[in-house]
PDB file of C-alpha atoms in Angstrom:
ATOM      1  CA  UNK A 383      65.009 113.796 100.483  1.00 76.00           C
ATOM      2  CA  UNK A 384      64.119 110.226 101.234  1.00 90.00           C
ATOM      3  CA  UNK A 385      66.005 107.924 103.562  1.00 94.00           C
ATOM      4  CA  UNK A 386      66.506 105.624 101.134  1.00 95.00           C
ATOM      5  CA  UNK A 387      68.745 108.345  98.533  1.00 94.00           C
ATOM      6  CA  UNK A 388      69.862 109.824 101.635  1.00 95.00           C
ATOM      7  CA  UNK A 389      71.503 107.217 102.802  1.00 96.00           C
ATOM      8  CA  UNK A 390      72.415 106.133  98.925  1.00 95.00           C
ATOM      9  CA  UNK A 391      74.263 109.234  98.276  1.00 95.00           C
ATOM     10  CA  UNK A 392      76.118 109.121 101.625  1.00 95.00           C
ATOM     11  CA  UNK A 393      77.631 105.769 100.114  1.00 94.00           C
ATOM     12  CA  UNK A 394      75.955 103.794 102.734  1.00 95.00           C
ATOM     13  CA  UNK A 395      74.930 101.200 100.127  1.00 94.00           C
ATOM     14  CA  UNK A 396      73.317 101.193  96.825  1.00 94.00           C
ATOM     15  CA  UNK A 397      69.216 102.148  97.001  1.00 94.00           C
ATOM     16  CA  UNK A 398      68.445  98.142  97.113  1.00 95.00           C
ATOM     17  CA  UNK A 399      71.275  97.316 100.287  1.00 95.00           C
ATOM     18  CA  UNK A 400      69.728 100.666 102.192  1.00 95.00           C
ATOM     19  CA  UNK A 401      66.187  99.555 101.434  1.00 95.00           C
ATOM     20  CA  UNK A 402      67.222  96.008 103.472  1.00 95.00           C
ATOM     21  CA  UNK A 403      69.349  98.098 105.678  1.00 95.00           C
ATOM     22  CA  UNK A 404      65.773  99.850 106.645  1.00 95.00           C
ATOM     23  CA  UNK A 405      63.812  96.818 106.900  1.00 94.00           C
ATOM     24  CA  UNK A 406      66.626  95.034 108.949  1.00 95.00           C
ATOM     25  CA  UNK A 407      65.697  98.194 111.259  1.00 95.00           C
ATOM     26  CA  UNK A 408      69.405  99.463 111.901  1.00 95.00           C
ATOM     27  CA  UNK A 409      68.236 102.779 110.442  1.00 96.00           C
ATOM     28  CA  UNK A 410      67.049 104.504 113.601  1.00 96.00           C
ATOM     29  CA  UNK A 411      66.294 108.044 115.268  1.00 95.00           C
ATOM     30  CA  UNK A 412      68.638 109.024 118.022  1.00 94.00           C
ATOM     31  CA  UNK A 413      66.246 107.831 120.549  1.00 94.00           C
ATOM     32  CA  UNK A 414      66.670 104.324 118.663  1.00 94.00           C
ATOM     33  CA  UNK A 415      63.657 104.651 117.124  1.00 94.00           C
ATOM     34  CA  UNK A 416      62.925 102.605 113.973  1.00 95.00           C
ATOM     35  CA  UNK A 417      62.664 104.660 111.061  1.00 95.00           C
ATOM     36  CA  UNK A 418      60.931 104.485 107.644  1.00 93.00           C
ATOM     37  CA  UNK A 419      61.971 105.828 104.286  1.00 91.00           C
ATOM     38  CA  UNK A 420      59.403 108.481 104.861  1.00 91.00           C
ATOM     39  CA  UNK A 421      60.476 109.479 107.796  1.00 88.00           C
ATOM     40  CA  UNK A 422      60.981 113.294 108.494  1.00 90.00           C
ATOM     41  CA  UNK A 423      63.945 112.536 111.253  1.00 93.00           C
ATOM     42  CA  UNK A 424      66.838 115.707 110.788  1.00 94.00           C
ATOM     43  CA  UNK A 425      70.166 114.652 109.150  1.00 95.00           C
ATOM     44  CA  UNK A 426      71.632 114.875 112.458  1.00 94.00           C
ATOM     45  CA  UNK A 427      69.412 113.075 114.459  1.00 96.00           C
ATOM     46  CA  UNK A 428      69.777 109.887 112.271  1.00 96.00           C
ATOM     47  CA  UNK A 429      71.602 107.037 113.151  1.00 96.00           C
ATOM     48  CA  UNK A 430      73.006 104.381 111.067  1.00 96.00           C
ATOM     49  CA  UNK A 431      74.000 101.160 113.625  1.00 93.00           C
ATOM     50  CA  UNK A 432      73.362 103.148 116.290  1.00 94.00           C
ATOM     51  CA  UNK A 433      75.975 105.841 114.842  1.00 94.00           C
ATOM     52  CA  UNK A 434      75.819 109.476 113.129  1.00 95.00           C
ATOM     53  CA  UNK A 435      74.892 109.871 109.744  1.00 94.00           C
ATOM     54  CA  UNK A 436      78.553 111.678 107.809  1.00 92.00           C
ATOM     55  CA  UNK A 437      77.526 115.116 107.300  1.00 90.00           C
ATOM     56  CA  UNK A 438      75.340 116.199 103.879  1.00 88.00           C
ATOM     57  CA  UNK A 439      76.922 118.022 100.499  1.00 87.00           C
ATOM     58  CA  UNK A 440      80.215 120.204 102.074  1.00 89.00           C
ATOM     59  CA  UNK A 441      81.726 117.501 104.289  1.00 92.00           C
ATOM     60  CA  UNK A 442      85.586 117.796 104.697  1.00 95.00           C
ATOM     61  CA  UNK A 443      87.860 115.225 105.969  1.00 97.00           C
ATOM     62  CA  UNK A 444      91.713 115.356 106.980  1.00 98.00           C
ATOM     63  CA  UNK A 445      94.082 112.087 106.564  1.00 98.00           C
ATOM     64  CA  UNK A 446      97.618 111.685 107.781  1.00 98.00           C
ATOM     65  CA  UNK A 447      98.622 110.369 104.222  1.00 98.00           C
ATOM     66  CA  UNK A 448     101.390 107.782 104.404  1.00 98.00           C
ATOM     67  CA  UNK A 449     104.046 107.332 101.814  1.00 98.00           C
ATOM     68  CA  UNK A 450     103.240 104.732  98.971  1.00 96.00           C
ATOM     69  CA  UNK A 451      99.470 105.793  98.706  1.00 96.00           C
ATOM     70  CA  UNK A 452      98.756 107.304  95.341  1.00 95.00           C
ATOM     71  CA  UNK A 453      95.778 110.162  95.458  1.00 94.00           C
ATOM     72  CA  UNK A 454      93.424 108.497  92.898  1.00 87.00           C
ATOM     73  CA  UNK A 455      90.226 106.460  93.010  1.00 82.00           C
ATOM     74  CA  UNK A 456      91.321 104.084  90.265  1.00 80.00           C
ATOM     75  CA  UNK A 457      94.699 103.990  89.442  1.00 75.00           C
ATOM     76  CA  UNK A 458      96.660 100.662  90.491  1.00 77.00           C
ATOM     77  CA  UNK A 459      98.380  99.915  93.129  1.00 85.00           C
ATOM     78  CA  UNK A 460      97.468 101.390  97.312  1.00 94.00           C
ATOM     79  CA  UNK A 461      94.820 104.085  97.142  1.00 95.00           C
ATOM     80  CA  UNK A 462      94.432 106.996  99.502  1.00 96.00           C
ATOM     81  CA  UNK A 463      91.045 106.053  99.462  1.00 95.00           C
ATOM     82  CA  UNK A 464      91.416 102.468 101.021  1.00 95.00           C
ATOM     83  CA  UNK A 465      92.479 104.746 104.422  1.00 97.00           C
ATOM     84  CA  UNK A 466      88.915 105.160 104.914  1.00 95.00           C
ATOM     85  CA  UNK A 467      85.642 103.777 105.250  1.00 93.00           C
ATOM     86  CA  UNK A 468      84.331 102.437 102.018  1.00 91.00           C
ATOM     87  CA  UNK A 469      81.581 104.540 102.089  1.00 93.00           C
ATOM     88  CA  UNK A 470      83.282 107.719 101.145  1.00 92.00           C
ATOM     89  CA  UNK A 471      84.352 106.066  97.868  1.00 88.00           C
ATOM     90  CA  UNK A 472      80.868 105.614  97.209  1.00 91.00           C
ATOM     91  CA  UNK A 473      79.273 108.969  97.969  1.00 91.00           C
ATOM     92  CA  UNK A 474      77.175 111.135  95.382  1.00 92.00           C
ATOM     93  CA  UNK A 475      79.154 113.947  94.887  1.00 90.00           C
ATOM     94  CA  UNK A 476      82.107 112.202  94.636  1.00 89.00           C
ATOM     95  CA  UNK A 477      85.125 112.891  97.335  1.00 92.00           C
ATOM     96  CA  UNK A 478      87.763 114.464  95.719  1.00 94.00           C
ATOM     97  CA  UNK A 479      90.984 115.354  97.577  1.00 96.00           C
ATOM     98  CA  UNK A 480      92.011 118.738  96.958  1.00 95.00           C
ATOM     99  CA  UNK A 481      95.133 119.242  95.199  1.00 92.00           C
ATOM    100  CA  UNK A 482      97.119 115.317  95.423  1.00 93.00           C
ATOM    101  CA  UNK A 483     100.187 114.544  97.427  1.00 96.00           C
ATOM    102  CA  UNK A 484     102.286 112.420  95.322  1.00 95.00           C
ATOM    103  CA  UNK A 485     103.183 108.169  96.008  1.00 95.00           C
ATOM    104  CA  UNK A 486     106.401 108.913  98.184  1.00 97.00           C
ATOM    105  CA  UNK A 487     105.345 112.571  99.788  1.00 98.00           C
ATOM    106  CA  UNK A 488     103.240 112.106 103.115  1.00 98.00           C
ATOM    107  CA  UNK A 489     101.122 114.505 105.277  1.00 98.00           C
ATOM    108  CA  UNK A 490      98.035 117.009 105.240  1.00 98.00           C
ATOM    109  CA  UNK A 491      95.555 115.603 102.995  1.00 98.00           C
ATOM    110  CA  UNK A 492      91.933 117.086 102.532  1.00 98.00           C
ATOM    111  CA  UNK A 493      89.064 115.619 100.517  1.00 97.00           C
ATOM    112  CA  UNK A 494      85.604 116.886 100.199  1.00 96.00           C
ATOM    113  CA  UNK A 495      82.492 116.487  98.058  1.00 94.00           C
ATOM    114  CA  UNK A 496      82.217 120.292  97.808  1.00 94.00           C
ATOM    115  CA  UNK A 497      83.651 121.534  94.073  1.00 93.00           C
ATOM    116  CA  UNK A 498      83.351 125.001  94.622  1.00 95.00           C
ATOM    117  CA  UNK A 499      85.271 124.807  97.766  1.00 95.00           C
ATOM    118  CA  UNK A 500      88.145 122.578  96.154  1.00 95.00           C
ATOM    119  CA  UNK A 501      88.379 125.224  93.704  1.00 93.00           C
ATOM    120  CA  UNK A 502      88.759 127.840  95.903  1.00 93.00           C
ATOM    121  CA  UNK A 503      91.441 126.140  98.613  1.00 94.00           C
ATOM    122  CA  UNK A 504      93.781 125.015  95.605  1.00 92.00           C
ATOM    123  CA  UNK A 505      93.634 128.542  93.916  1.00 90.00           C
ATOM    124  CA  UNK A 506      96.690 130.858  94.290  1.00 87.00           C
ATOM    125  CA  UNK A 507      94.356 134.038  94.309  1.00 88.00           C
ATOM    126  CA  UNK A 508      93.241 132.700  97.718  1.00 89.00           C
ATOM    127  CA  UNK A 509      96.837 132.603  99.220  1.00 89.00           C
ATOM    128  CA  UNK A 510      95.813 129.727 101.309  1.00 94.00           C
ATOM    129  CA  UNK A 511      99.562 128.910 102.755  1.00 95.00           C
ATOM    130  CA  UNK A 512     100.330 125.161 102.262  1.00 97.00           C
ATOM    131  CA  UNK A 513     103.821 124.549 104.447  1.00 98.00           C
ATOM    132  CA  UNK A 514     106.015 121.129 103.432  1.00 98.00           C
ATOM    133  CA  UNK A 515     109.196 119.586 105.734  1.00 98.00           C
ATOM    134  CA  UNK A 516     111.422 118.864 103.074  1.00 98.00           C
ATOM    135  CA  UNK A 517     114.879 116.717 103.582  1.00 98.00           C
ATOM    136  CA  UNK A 518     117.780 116.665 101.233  1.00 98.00           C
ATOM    137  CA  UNK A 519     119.902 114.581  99.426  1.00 98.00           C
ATOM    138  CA  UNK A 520     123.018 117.470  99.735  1.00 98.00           C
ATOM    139  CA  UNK A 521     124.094 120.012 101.990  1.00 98.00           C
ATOM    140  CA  UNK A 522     121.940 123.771 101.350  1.00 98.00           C
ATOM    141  CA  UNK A 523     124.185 126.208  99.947  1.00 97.00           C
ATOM    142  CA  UNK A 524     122.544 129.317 101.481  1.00 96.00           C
ATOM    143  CA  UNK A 525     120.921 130.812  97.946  1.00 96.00           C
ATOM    144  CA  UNK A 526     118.067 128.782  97.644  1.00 98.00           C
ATOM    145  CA  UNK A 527     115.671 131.263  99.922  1.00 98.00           C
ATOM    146  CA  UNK A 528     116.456 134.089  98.132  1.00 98.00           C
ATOM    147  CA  UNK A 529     115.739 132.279  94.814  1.00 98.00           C
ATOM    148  CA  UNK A 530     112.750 131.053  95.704  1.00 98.00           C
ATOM    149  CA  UNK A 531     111.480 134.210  97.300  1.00 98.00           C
ATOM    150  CA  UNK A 532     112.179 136.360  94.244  1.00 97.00           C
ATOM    151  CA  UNK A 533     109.438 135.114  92.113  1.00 96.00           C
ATOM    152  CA  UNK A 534     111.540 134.847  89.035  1.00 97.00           C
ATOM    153  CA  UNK A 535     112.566 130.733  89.652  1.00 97.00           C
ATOM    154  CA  UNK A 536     110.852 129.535  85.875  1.00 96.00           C
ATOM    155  CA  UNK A 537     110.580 125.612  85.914  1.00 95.00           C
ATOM    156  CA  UNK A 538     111.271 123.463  83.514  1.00 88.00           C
ATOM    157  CA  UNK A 539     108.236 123.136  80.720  1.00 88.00           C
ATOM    158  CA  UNK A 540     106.830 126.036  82.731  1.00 92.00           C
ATOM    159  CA  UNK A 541     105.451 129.509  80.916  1.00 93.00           C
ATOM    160  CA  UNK A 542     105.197 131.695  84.053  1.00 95.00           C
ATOM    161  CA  UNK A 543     107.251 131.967  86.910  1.00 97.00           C
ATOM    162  CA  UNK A 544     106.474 130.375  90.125  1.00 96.00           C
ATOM    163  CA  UNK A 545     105.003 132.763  93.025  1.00 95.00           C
ATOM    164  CA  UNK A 546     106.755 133.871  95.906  1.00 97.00           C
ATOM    165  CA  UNK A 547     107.474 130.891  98.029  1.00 97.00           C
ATOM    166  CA  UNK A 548     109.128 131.060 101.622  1.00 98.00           C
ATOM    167  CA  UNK A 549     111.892 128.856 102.917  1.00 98.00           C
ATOM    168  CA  UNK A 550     113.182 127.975 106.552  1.00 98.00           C
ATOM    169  CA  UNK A 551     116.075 126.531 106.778  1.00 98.00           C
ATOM    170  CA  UNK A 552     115.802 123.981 109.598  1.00 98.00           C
ATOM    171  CA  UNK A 553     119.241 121.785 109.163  1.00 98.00           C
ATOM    172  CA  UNK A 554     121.961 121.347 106.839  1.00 98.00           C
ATOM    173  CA  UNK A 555     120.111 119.183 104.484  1.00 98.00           C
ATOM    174  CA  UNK A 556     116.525 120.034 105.976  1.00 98.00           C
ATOM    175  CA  UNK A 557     114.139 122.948 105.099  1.00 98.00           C
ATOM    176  CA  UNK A 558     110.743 124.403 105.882  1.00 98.00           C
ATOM    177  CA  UNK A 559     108.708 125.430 102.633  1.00 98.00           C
ATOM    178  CA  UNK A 560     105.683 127.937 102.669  1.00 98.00           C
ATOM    179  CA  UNK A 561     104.160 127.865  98.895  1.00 97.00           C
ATOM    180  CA  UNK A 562     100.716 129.392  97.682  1.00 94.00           C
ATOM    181  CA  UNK A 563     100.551 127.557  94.427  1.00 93.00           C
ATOM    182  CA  UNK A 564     100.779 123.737  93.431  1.00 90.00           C
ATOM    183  CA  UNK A 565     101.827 123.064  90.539  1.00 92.00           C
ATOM    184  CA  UNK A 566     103.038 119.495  89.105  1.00 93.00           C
ATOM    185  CA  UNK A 567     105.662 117.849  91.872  1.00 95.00           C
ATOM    186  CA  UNK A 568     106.237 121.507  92.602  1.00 97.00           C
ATOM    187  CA  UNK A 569     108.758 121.435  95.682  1.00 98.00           C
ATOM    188  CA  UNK A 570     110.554 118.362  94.288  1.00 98.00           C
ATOM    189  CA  UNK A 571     111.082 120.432  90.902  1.00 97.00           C
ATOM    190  CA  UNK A 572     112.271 123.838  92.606  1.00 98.00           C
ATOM    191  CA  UNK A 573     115.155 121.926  94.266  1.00 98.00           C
ATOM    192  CA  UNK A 574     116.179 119.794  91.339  1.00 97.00           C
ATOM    193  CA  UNK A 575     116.104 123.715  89.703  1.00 96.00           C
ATOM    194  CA  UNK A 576     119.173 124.362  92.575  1.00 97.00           C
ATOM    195  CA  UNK A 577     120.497 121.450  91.918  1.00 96.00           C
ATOM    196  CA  UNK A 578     119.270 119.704  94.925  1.00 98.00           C
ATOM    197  CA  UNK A 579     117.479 116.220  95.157  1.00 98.00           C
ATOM    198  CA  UNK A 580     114.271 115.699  97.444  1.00 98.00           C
ATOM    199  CA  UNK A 581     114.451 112.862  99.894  1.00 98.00           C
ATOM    200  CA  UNK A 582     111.608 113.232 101.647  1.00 98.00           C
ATOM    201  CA  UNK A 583     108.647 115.220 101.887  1.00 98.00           C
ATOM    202  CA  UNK A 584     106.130 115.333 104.148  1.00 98.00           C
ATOM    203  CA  UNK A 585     102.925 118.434 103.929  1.00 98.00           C
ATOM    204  CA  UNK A 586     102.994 119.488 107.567  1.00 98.00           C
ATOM    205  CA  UNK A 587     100.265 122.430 107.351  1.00 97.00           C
ATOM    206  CA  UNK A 588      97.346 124.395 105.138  1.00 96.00           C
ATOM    207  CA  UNK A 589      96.762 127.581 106.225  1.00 94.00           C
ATOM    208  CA  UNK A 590      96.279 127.429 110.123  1.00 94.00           C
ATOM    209  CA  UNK A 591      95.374 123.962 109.577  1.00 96.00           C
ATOM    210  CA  UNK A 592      97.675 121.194 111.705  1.00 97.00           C
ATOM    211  CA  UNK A 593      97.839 117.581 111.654  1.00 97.00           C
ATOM    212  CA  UNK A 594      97.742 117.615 115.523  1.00 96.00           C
ATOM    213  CA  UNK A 595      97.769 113.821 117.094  1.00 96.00           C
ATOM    214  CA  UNK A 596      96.561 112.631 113.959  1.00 98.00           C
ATOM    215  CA  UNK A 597      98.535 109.420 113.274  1.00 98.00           C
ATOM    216  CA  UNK A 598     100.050 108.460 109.199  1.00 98.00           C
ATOM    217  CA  UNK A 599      96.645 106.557 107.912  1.00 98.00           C
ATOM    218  CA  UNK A 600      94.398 108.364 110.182  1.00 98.00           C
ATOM    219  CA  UNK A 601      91.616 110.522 109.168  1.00 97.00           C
ATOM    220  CA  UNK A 602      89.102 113.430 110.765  1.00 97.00           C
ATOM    221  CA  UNK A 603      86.415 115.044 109.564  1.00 95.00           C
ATOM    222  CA  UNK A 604      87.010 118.854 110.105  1.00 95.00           C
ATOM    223  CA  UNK A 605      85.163 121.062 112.268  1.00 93.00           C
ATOM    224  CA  UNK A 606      82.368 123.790 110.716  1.00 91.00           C
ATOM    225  CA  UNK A 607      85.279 126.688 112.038  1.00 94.00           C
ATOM    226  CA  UNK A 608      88.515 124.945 110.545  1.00 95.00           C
ATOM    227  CA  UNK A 609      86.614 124.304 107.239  1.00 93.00           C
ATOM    228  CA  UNK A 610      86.173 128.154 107.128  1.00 92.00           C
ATOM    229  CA  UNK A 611      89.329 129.086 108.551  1.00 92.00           C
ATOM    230  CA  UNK A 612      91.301 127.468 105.938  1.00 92.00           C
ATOM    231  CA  UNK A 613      89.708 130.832 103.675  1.00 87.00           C
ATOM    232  CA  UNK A 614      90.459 133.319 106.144  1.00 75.00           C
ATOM    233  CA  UNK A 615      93.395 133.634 106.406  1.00 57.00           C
TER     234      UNK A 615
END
């Protein structure tokens, strides 16, 4: 591929801004190098002001969503996608987060340009674990594992049942919720069906995949081992 729709579909710029970016001679090899759009340089050894290309087709990113960020690239109002550099809005495949947090629910986010992937992480046939910190607006009552466990709990507007899901209770009005499904504003729905109320909720894990140090508005791109962990477990 030339530099030029290289560095195009990475979102660096449309094909006329990375042509200029070339001639301006901030396109370089990693030995600083000036490069050409014919230039044979590997992905990795470009550098874009004197920095790493983002990886090719497959990249995966984390972000430490905040509450009050809404998991679209053109609704109104503060965008997930405003927590990064403007360039990932812009690359060819698009990045897509997979699965969506909702406004007021904070946490684990992933995005990636990679469909097929998406696909796979989001469906239940995968069992890929994703693991909320949930706080109530009443006491628990001590029943809600068990119906939530059974695999019988049928939601409101719902046809099937929801899967198996795992709770931890962690404090009188605070839980620890292990789903492998995500349906529609699921964990705020299976509490209203138990006649609870969700204060806050905040996606704490997928799979073996942490937040770490990662700080609320923060982002990472993942490693080449926790992008392929996340399917084995």
């Amino acid at each position: 591929m030339r530099l030029i729709k290289l560095l195009a579909n990475l979102g660096y710029g449309s094909r006329k801004e990375v042509q200029k970016y070339i001639r301006m001679g901030i396109v370089t090899d990693a030995e600083g190098n000036v490069l050409k759009d014919d230039a044979k340089t590997a992905h990795e050894d470009i550098r874009f002001n004197e920095r790493p290309l983002d990886p090719a087709h497959g990249v995966v990113l984390m972000l430490n969503k905040p509450t009050g960020y809404v998991c679209s690239l053109k609704d109104t109002g503060k965008l997930v996608y405003e927590l990064l550099p403007h360039r990932f809005s812009e690359r060819k495949p698009v990045l897509s987060t997979v699965g969506r947090l909702d406004s007021e629910t904070s946490g684990l986010l992933l995005f990636t340009d990679d469909g097929d992937y998406l696909h796979r992480i989001i469906s239940p046939k995968n069992h890929v674990a994703k693991i909320y910190e949930v706080t109530l607006a009443r006491p628990l009552e001590g029943h809600e594992a068990a119906i939530f466990a059974s695999g019988e709990l049928m939601l409101e507007s719902e046809k099937t049942p929801l899967k198996p899901a795992t709770m931890e209770q962690t404090g009188e009005k605070t839980a620890r919720l292990t789903l492998y499904e995500g349906r529609y504003h699921q964990v705020r729905r299976m509490f209203a069906a138990v006649g609870n109320h969700v204060e806050a909720l905040h996606r704490a894990q997928m799979g073996d995949l942490t937040l770490g140090d990662l700080r609320p508005g923060k982002w990472r791109l993942l490693t080449a081992s926790e992008r392929d962990g996340l399917l084995q477990g």
